[in-house]
XYZ file of C-alpha atoms in Angstrom:
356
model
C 0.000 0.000 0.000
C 2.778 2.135 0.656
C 4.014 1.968 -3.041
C 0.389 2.849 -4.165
C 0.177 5.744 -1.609
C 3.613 7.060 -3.576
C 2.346 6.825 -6.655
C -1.070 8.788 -5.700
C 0.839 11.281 -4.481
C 3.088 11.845 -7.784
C 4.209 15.216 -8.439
C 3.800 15.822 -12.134
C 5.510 18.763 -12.459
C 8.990 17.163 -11.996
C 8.005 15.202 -15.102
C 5.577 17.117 -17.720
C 3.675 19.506 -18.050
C 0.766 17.883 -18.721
C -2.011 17.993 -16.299
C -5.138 16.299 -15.254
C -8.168 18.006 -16.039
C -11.652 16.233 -13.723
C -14.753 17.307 -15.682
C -17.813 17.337 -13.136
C -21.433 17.493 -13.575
C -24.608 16.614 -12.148
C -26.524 13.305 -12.953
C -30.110 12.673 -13.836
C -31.388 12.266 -10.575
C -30.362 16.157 -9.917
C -28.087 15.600 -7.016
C -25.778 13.023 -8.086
C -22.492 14.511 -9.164
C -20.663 12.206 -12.222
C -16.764 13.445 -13.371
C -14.421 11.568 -15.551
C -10.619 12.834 -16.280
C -8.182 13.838 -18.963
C -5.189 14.874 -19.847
C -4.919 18.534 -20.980
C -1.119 19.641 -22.823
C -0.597 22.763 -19.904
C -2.240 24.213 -17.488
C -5.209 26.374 -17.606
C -6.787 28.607 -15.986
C -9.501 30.037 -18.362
C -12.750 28.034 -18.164
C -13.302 29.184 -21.780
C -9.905 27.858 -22.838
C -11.136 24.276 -22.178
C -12.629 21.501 -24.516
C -15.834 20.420 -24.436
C -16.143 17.095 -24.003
C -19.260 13.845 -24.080
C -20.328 11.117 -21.903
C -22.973 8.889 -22.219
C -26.291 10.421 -21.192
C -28.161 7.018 -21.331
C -26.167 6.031 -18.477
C -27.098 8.529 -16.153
C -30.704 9.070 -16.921
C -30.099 12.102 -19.277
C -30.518 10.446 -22.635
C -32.050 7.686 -24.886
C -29.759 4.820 -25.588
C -30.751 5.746 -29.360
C -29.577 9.082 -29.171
C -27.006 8.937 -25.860
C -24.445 11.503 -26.527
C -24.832 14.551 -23.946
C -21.970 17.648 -23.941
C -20.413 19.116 -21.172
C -19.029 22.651 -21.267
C -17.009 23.795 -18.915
C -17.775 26.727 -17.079
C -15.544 27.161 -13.757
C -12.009 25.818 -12.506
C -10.711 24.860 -9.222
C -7.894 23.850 -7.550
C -7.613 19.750 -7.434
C -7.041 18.921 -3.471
C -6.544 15.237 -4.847
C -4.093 15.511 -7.230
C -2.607 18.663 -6.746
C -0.093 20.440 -8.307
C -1.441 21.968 -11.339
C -4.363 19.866 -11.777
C -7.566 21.014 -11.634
C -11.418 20.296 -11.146
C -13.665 21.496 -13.750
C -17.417 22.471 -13.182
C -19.993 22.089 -16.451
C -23.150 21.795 -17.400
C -24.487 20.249 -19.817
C -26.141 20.268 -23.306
C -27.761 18.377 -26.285
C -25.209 18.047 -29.536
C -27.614 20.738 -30.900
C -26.592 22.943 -28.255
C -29.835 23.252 -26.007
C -29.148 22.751 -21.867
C -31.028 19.499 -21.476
C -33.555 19.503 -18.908
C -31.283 19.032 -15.452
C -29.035 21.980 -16.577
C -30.152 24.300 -14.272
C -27.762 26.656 -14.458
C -28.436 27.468 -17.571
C -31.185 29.828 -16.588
C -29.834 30.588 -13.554
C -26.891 32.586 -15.295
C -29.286 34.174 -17.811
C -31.140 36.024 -14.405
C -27.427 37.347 -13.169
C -26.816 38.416 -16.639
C -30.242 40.547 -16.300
C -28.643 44.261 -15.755
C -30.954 44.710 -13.171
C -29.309 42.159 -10.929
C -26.187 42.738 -11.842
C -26.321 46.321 -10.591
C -27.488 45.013 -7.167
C -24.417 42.664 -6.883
C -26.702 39.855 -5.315
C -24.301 38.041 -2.206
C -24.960 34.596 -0.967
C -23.916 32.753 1.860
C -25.219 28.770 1.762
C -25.535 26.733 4.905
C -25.047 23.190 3.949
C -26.408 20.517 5.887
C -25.420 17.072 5.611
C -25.766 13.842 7.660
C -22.788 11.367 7.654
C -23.980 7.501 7.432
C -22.214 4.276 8.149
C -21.793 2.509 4.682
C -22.568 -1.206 5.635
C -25.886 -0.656 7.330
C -27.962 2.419 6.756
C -27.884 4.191 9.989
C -25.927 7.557 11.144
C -22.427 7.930 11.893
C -22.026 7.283 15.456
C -25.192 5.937 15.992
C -25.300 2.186 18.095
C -26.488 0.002 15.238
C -30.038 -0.636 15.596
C -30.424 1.648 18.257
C -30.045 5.562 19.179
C -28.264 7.734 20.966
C -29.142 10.134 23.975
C -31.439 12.811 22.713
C -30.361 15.888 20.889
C -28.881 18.565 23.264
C -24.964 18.201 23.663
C -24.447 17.651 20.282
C -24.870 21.029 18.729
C -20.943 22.162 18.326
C -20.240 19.339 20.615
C -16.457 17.978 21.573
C -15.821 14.461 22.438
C -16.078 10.926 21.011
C -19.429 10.446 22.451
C -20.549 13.663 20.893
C -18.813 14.369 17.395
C -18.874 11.505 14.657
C -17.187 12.315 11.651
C -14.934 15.129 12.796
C -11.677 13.785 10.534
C -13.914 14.165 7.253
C -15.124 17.351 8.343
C -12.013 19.385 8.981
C -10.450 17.259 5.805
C -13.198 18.909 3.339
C -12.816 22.154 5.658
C -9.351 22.327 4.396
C -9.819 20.917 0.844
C -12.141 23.652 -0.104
C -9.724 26.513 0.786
C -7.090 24.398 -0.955
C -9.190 24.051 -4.606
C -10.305 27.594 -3.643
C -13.897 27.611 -2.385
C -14.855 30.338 0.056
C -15.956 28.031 2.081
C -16.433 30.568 5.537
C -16.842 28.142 8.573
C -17.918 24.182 9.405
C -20.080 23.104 12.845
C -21.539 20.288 14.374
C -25.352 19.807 13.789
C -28.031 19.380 16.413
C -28.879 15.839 15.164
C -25.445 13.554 15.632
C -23.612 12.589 13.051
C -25.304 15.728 11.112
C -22.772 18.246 10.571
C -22.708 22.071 7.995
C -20.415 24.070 6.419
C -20.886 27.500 4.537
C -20.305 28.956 1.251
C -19.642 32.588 0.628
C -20.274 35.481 0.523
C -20.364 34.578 -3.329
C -21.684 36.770 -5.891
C -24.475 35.684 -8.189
C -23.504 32.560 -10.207
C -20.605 31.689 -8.392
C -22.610 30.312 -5.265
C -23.911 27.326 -7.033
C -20.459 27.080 -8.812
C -18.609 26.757 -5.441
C -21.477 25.039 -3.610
C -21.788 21.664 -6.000
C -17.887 21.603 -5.992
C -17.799 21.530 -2.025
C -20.109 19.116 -2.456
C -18.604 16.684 -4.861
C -15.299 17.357 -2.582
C -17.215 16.094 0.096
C -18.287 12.888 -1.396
C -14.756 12.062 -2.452
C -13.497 12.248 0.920
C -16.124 10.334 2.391
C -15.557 7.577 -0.471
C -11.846 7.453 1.021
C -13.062 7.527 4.499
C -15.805 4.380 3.932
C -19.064 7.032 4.865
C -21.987 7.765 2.868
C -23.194 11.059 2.419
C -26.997 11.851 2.658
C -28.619 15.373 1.911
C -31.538 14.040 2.497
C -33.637 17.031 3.977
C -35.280 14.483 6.820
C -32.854 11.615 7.336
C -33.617 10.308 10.577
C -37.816 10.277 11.464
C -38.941 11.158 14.884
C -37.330 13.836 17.352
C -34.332 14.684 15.453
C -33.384 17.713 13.298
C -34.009 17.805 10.054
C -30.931 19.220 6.983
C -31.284 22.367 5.084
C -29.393 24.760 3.383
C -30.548 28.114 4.501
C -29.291 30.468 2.280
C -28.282 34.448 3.121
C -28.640 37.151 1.067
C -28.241 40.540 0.598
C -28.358 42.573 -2.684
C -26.191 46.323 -2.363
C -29.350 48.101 -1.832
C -29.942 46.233 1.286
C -26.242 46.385 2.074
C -26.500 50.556 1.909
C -27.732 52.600 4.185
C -31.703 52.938 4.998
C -31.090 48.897 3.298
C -34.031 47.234 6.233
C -36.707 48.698 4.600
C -35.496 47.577 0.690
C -35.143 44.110 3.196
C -38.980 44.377 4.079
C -40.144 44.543 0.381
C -37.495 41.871 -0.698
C -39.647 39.302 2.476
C -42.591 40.939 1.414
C -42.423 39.696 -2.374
C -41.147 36.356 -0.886
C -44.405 35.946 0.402
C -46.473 36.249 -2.198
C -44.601 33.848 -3.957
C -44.135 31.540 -1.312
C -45.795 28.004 -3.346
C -43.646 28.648 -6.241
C -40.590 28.875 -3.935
C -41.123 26.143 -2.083
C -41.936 23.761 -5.054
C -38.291 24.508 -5.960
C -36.872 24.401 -2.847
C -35.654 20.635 -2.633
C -37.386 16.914 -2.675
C -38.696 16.130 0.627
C -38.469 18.982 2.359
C -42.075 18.518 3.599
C -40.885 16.347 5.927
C -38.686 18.438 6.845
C -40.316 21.884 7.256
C -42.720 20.687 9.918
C -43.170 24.197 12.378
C -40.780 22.035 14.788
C -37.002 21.193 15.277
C -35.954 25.044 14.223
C -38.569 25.617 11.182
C -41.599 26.899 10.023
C -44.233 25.107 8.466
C -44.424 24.381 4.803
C -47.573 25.846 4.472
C -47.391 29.287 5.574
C -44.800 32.063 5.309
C -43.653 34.203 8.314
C -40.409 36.198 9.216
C -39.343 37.805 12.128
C -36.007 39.327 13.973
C -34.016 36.343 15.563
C -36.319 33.777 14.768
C -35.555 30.385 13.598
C -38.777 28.930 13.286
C -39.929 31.345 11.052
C -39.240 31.022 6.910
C -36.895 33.810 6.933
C -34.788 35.031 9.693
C -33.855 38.684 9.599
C -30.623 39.232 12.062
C -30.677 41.111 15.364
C -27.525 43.247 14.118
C -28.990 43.768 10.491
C -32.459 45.071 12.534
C -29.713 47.778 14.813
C -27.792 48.877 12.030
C -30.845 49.366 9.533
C -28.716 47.323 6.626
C -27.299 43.828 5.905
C -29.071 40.778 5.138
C -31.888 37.834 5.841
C -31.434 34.599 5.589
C -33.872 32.020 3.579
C -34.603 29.062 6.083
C -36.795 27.269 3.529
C -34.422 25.555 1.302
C -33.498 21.809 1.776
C -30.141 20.204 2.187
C -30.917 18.673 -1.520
C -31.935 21.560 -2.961
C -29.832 22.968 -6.480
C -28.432 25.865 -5.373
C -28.497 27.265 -8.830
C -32.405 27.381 -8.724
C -32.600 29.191 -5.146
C -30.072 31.467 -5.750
C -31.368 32.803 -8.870
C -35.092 32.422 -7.996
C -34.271 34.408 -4.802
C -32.712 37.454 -7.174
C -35.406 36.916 -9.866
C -38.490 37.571 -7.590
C -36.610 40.296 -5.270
C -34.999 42.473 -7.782
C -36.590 41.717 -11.264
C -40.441 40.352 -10.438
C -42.505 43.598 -10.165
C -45.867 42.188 -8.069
């Protein structure tokens, strides 16, 4: 193993300068995140410099076998925290040989709404709470959890210390560092009310960029937990009965809000939200009725509400965004599954461009 640990850790650049290019996109199911490799003459650092490539749409649910040829372009590069050195990770999305974004490309029309002058004025900034739950991979049951059984009741878990508390800290901090690594701003990570449920953040990221950054910290994610032998799950309501539930609350703040006199552009942004609170929801993630319950920290699916300081309320304005009469609210609706390329843009496209 020793010899194979050597040559995994090869440094190319003594050697070539060739690199390794990992083209990554998401699957037919919407959440499942494909890549494949290949060798690229240099390295790059211009998304638009890079090949298309193909892959075989039939075999992820994106294609007929009659007609199974779906292209990636690539869009944004990171750092690789696997391979290193000069290689990189490459974010698409993808399209029909015609040219068309097939149906799961959803950032397709999320870039057209930041391309809308109106939004890009406003300089929308996200910041994306992702929850996640960490299983065991030979029986499916949580990270730390007695098999067939369950563990004390939710309380010292919650930014908890200890083995008896924290499952899963070695993958944490390892993503924690291979974000900044590839280049993510990835802003913080924290141990979840439910055990072996744990979050980290994304941003602030402007427009596009947020989904960009957010699906690569994902797929990051489930490469280190395919090293570590756990299964990740964003499923919104993992575990039923008295346990937390996993979203992805998402902050936001356009410069209007950010400026001063920016609470009251705040109170129209939440007031639009609420009249378009069905269609928001219905794009918000699969699941996430279980989830979004009124209880364990939310509010109910049902009905909107928002309020200073309160976390069982849809959206959550801050107590120092309320004193200084600027800053931002945060979105507690989405799910842990949801694309963040829909909420981000559907969150700009009904507060800066929908006129009620």
């Amino acid at each position: 193993m020793s010899l194979l640990r050597e040559l995994l850790d090869l440094n190319l650049t003594e050697t070539t300068e060739k690199i390794i290019a990992e083209y990554i996109w998401i699957g037919g199911s919407g959440m499942d995140m494909r890549s494949k490799a290949r060798t690229l003459p240099g390295p790059v650092s211009d998304p638009s410099k890079l090949p298309k490539w193909n892959y075989d749409g039939s075999s992820t649910g994106q294609a007929p076998g009659d007609n199974s040829e779906v292209i990636v372009h690539p869009q944004a590069i990171f750092k690789d925290p696997f391979r290193r050195g000069n290689n990189i990770l490459v974010v698409c999305d993808a399209y029909t040989p015609a040219g068309d974004p097939i149906p799961t490309n959803k950032r397709f029309n999320a870039q057209k709404i930041f391309s809308h002058p109106d939004v890009i004025a406003e300089e929308p900034w996200y910041g994306i709470e992702q929850e996640y739950t960490l299983f065991q991979r030979d029986v499916p049951w949580p990270l730390g959890w007695p098999v067939g059984g369950f563990p004390g009741p939710q309380g010292p878990y919650y930014c908890g210390t200890g083995a008896d508390k924290a499952f899963g800290r070695d993958i944490v901090n390892s993503h924690y560092k291979a974000c900044l690594y590839a280049g993510i701003n990835i802003s913080g990570i924290n141990g979840e009310v439910m055990p072996g449920q744990w979050e980290f953040q994304v941003g602030p990221a402007v427009g596009i960029t947020a989904g960009d950054q957010l699906w690569v910290a994902r797929y990051i994610l489930e490469r280190i937990t395919e090293i570590a032998g756990a299964v990740l799950s964003f499923d919104p309501k993992p575990m039923q009965g008295d346990w937390n539930g996993a979203g992805a609350h998402t902050n936001y703040s356009t410069k209007s809000m950010r400026n001063d006199g920016g609470i009251e552009v705040i109170k129209k942004a939440i007031e639009k939200l609420s009249k378009k609170h069905k269609e928001h929801i219905a794009a918000y993630g699969e699941g996430n009725d279980r989830r979004l319950t009124g209880r364990h920290e939310t509010a109910d699916i049902s009905s909107f509400s928002w309020g200073v300081a309160n976390r069982g309320a849809s959206v959550r304005v801050g107590r120092e965004t309320e004193k200084d009469g600027k800053g931002y609210f945060e979105d507690r609706r989405p799910a842990s599954n949801m694309d963040p390329y829909v909420v981000t843009s559907m969150i700009a496209e009904t507060t800066i461009l929908w006129k009620p």
